[in-house]
Coordinates of C-alpha atoms and ligand atoms in Angstrom, one line a residue:
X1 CA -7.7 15.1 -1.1
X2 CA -4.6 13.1 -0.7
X3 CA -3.9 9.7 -1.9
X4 CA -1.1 6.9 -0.7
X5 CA 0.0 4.3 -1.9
X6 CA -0.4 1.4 0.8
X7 CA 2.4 -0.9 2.4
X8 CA 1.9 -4.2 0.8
X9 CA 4.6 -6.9 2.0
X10 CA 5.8 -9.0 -0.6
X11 CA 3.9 -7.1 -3.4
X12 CA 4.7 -3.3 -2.8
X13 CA 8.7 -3.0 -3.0
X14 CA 11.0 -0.3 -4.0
X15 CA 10.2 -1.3 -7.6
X16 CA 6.3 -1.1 -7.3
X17 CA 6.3 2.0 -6.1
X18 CA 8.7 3.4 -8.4
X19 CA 6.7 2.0 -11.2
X20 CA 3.3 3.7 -10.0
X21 CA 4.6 6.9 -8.8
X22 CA 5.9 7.5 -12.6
X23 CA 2.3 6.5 -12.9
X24 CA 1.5 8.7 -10.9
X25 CA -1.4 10.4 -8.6
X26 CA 0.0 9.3 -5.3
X27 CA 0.9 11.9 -2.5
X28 CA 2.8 9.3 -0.5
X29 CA 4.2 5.7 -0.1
X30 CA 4.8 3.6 3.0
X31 CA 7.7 0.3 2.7
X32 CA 6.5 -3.1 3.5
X33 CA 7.1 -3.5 7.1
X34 CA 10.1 -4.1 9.2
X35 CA 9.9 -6.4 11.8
X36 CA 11.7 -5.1 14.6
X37 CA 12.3 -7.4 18.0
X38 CA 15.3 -7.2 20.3
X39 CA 17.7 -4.7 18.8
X40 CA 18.0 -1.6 16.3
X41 CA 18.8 -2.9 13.1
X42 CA 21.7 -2.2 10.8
X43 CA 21.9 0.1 8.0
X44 CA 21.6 -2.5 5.7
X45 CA 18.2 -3.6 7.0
X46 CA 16.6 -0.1 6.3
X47 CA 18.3 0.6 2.7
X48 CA 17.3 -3.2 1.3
X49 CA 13.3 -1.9 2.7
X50 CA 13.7 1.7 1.9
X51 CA 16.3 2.0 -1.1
X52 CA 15.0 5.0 -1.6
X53 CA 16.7 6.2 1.5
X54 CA 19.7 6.6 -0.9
X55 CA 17.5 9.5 -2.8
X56 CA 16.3 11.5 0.0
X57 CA 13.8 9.1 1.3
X58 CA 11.6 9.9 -2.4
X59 CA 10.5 7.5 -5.1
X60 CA 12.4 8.5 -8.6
X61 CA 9.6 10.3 -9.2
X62 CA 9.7 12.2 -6.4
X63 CA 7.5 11.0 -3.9
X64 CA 8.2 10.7 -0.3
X65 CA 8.4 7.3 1.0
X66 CA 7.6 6.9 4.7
X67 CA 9.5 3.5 6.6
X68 CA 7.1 0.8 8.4
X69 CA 7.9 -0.5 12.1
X70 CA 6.1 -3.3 12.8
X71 CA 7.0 -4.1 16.9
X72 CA 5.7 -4.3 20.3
X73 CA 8.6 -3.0 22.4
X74 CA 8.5 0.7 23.1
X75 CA 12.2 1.1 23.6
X76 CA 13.1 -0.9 21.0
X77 CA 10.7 0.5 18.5
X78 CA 11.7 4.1 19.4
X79 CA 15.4 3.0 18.9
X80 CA 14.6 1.9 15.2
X81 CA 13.0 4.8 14.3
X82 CA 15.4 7.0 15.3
X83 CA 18.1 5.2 13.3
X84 CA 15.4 5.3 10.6
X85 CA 15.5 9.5 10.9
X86 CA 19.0 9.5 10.9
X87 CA 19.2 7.7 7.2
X88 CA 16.8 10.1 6.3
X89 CA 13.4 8.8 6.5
X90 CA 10.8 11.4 5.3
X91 CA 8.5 9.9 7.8
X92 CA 8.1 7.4 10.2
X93 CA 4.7 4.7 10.2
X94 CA 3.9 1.7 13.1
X95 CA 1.4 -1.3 11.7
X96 CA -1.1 -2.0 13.5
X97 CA -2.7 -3.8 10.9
X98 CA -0.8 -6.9 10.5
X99 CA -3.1 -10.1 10.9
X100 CA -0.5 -12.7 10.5
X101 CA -0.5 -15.2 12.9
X102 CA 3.9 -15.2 13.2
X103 CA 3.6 -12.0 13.8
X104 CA 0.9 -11.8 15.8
X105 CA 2.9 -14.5 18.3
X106 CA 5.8 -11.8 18.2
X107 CA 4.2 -9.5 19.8
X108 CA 3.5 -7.3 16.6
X109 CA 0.8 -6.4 14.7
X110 CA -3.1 -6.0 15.0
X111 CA -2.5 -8.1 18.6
X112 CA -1.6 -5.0 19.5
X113 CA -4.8 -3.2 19.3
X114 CA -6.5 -5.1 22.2
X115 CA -4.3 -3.4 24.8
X116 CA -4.7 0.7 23.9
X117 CA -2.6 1.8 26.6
X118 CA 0.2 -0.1 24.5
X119 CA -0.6 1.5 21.2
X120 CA -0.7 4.9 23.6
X121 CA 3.5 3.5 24.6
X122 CA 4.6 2.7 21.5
X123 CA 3.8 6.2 19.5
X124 CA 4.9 7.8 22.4
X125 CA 8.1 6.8 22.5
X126 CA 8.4 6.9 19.0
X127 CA 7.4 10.3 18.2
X128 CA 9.7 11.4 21.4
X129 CA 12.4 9.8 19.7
X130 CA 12.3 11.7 16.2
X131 CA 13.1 15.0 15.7
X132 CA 9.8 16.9 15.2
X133 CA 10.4 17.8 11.7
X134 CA 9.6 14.1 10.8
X135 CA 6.4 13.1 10.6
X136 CA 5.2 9.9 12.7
X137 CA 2.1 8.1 11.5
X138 CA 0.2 4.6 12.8
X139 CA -1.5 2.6 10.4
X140 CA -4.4 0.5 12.8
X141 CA -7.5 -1.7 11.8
X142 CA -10.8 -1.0 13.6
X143 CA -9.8 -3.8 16.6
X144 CA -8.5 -7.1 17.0
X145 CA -11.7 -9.4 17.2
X146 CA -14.2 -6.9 17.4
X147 CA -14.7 -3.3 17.6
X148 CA -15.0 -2.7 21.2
X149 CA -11.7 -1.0 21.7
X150 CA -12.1 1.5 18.9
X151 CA -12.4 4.4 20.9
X152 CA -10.1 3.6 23.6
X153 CA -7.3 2.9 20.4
X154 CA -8.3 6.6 19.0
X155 CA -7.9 8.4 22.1
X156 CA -4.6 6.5 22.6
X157 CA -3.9 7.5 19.1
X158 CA -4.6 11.3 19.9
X159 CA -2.7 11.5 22.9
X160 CA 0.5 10.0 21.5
X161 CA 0.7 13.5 19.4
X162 CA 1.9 11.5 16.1
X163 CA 0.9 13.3 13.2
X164 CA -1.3 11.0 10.9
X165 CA -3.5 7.8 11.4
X166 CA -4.7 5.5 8.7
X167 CA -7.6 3.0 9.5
X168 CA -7.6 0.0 7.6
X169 CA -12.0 -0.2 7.8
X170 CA -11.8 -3.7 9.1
X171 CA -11.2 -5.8 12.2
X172 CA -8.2 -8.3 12.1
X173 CA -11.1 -10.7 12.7
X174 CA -12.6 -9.8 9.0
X175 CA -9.2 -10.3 7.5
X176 CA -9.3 -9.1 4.3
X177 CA -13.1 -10.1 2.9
X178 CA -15.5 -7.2 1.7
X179 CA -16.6 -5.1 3.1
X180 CA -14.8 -2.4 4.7
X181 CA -16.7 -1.0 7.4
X182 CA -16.1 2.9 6.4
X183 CA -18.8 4.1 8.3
X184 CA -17.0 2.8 11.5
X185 CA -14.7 5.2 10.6
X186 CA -16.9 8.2 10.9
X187 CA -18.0 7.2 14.6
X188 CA -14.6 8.1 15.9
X189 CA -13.3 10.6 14.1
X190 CA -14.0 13.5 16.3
X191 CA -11.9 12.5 18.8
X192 CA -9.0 12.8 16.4
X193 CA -7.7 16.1 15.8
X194 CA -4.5 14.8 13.3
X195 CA -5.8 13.9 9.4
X196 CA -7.5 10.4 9.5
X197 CA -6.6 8.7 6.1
X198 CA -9.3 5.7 4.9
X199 CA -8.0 2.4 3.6
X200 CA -9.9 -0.8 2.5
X201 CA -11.7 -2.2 -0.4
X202 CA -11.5 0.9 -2.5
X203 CA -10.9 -0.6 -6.2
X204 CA -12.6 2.4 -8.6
X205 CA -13.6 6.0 -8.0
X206 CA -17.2 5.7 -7.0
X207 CA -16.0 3.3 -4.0
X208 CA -13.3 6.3 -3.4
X209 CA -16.4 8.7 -3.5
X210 CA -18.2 6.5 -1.1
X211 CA -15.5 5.4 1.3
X212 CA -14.7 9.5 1.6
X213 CA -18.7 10.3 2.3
X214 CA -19.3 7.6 4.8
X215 CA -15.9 8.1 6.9
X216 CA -15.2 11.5 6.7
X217 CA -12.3 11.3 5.3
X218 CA -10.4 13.4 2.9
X219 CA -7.2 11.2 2.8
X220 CA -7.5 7.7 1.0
X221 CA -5.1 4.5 0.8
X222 CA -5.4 2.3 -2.1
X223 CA -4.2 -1.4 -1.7
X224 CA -5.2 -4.3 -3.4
X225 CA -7.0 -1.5 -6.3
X226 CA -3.5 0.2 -6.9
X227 CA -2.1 -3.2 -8.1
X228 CA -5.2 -4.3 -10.3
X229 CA -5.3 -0.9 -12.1
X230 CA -2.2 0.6 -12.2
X231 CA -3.6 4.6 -12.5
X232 CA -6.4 4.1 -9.8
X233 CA -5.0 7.1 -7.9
X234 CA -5.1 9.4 -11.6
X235 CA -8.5 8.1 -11.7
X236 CA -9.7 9.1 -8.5
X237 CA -8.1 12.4 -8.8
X238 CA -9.7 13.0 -11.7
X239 CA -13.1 11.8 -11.5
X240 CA -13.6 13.5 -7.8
X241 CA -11.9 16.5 -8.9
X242 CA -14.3 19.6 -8.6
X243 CA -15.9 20.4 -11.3
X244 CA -14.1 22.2 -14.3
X245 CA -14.2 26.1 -14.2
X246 CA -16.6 26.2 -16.8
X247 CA -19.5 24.7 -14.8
X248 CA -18.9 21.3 -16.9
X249 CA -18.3 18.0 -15.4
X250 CA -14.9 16.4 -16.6
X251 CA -15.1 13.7 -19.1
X252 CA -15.0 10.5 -17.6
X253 CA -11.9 9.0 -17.0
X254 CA -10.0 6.6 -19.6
X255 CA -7.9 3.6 -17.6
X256 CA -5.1 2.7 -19.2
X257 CA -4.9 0.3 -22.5
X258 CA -4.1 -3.1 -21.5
X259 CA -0.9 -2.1 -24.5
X260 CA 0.7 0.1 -21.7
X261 CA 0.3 -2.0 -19.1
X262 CA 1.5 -5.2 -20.8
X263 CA 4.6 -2.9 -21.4
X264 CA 4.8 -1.9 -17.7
X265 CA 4.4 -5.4 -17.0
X266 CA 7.6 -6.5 -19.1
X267 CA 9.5 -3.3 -17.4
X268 CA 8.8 -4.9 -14.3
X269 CA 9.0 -8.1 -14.7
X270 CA 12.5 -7.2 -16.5
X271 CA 13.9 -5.4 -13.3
X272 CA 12.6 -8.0 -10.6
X273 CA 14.6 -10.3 -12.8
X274 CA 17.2 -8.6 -12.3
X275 CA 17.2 -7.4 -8.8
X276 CA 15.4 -10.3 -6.9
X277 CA 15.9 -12.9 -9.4
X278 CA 14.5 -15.6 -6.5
X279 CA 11.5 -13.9 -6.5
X280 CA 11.0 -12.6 -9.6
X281 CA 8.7 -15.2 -11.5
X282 CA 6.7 -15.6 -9.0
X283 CA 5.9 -12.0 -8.4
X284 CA 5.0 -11.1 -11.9
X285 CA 2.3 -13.6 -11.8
X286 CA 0.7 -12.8 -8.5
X287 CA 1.0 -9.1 -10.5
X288 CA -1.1 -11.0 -13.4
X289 CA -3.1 -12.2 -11.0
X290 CA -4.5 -8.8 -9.5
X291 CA -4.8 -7.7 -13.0
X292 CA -7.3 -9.5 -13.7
X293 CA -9.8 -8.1 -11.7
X294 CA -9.4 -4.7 -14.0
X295 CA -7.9 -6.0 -17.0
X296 CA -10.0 -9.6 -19.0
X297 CA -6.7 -9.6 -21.1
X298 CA -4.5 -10.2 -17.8
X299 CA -6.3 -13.6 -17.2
X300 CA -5.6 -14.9 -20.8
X301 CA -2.0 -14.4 -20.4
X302 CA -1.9 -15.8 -17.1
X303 CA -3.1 -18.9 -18.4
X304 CA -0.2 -18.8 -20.8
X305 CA 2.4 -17.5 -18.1
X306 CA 1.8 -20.1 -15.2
X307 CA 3.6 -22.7 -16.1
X308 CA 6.7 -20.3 -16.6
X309 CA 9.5 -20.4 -14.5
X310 CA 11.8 -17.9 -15.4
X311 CA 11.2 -14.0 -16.1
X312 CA 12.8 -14.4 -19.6
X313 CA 10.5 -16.8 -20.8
X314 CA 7.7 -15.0 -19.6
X315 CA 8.9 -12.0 -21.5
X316 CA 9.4 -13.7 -24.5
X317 CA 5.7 -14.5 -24.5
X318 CA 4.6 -10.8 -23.1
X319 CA 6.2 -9.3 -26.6
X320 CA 4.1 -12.0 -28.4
X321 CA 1.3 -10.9 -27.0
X322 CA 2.0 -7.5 -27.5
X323 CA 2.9 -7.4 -31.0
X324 CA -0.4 -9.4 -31.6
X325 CA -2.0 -6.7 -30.5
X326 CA 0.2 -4.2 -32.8
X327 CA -0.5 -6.6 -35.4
X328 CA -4.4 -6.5 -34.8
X329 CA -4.6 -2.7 -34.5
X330 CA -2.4 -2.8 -37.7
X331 CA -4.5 -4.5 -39.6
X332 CA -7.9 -2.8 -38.8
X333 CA -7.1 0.8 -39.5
Ligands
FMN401 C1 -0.3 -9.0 0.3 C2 -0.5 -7.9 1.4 C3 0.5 -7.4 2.1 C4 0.3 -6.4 3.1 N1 1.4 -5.9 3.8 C5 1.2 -4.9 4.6 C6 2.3 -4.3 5.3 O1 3.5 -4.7 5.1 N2 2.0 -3.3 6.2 C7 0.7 -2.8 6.4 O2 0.5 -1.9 7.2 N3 -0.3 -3.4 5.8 C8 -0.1 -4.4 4.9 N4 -1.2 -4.9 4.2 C9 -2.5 -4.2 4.3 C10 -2.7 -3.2 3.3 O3 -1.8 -2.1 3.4 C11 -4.2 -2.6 3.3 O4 -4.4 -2.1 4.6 C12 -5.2 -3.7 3.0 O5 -4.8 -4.5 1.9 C13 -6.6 -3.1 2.8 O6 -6.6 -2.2 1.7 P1 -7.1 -2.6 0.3 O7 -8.5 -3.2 0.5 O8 -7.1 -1.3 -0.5 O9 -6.2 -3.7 -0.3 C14 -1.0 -5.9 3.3 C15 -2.1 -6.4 2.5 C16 -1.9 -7.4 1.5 C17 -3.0 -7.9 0.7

């Protein structure tokens, strides 16, 4: 079993993966995507997406990071990527996926997937364009409105020759609302001979466990769960691990204390500040916000947070938080 981390635009940026890759249990990661329309885009475009271009396309850690197209043009796409492989990309992905409604209108996207014989264009001319050695994958969603061009989408898929396919277990039609439709999955995944990864509403092991059985897939892509708790991936690999030599099962697995992560948190929030101080603020709270679904603790603080405008404040009120808690565990040993 493999895990990746998902692309995530707005929320998933050089910084987030760096932070959960030291975190670690992630195989892979894939950039936010790059919207590509009439030309190939400077260097500059790539290296703000993909800093981690500058260190052999891997997070610090060491984790390859694969670079998200996002385009309709088959020329045009296929120009990008090869500038892409040239900076050293470790691997090349094209979203399928996206449901937004600008980018939809551009030509980009999940729009896509109504016309398979597109799909079938753009990989082809992508994977023609980059040397062999680098990997080319398609991230898709099971159809635009409806699931009636599935099959049609995975043979295109299979004929293209890319190496990988991740399937978001959801029409662009069900947005982003429970459930994922895993099972779907499992209907056409013998006419894919390439490693079919699952994505969509995995948040904990025993929806990993599930979303593996009814797809049958190995591979898994956590999204909105690797944001909400931090060491989902470590808790996957652990809990689904085989059993231990010994015959016994492993213990179950401990997330986190809400101690480290509040110290993650201020790590974070510390470097957004000072790397994309315009976004900064805002991004630590839509952090808090996913939080909360894992961590009760992460909703108090948001409360206290929201009014916040800068990072520094918000730190200075992270470390009194967190030496309440040293306090408290201080005072009851
Ligand atoms: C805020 C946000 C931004 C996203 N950005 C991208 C993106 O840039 N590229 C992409 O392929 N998918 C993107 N996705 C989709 C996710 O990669 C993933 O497919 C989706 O969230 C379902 O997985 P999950 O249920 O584990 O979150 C985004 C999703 C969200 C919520």
């Amino acid at each position: 079993m493999r895990i990746f981390l998902a692309p995530m635009e707005g929320v998933v940026d050089a910084m987030m993966r760096d932070m959960l890759t030291r975190i670690g249990g992630y195989d892979r990661c894939v950039t936010e995507f790059i919207r590509v329309s009439e030309r190939c885009l400077p260097r500059h475009v790539f290296i703000r997406f993909c800093p981690e271009l500058l260190n052999n396309s891997r997070t610090p850690a060491g984790i390859p990071v694969y670079l998200q197209l996002l385009g309709g043009n088959p020329a045009i796409m296929a120009a990008n990527a090869s500038k892409a492989a040239s900076l050293g990309a470790a691997g090349i992905d094209i979203n399928f996926g996206c449901p937004s409604k600008t980018v939809n209108k551009s030509d980009g996207g999940s729009i896509i997937l109504r016309e398979p014989e597109r799909v079938h264009d753009i990989l082809t001319a992508v994977r023609a364009a980059v040397p062999s050695t680098i990997p080319v994958t398609a991230k898709i969603r099971l159809g635009y409105d409806n699931t009636d061009t599935l099959s049609a989408i995975a043979d295109a898929v299979e004929s293209s020759e890319i190496n990988e396919l991740c399937i978001h277990a959801r029409t662009k039609l069900n947005g982003y609302k429970p459930p994922a439709f895993w099972k779907q999955v499992a209907t056409i995944r013998h006419r894919l001979s390439m490693p079919v990864i699952i994505n969509g509403e995995i948040w904990n092991s025993s929806d990993a466990k599930m979303a593996k059985e009814q797809s049958g897939c190995d591979d898994l892509m956590l999204g909105r769960g690797a944001i909400s708790f931090p060491d989902l991936a470590l808790s996957i690999q652990h809990n689904l691990s085989p059993e231990q030599p010994n015959g016994s099962n492993c213990q179950t697995y401990q997330p986190l204390p809400w101690q480290d992560i509040l110290l993650w948190l201020q790590n974070h929030s510390q470097l957004s500040h000072e790397q994309v101080p315009k976004y900064a603020a805002n991004r630590t709270k839509q952090w808090l916000i996913y939080l909360k679904r894992q961590y009760p603790e992460a909703a108090i603080l948001f409360e206290q947070v929201k009014r916040c405008r800068t990072v520094p404040e918000m730190i200075s009120l992270f470390q009194l938080s967190s030496s309440a808690i040293s306090h408290s565990a201080i005072s009851s040993a």
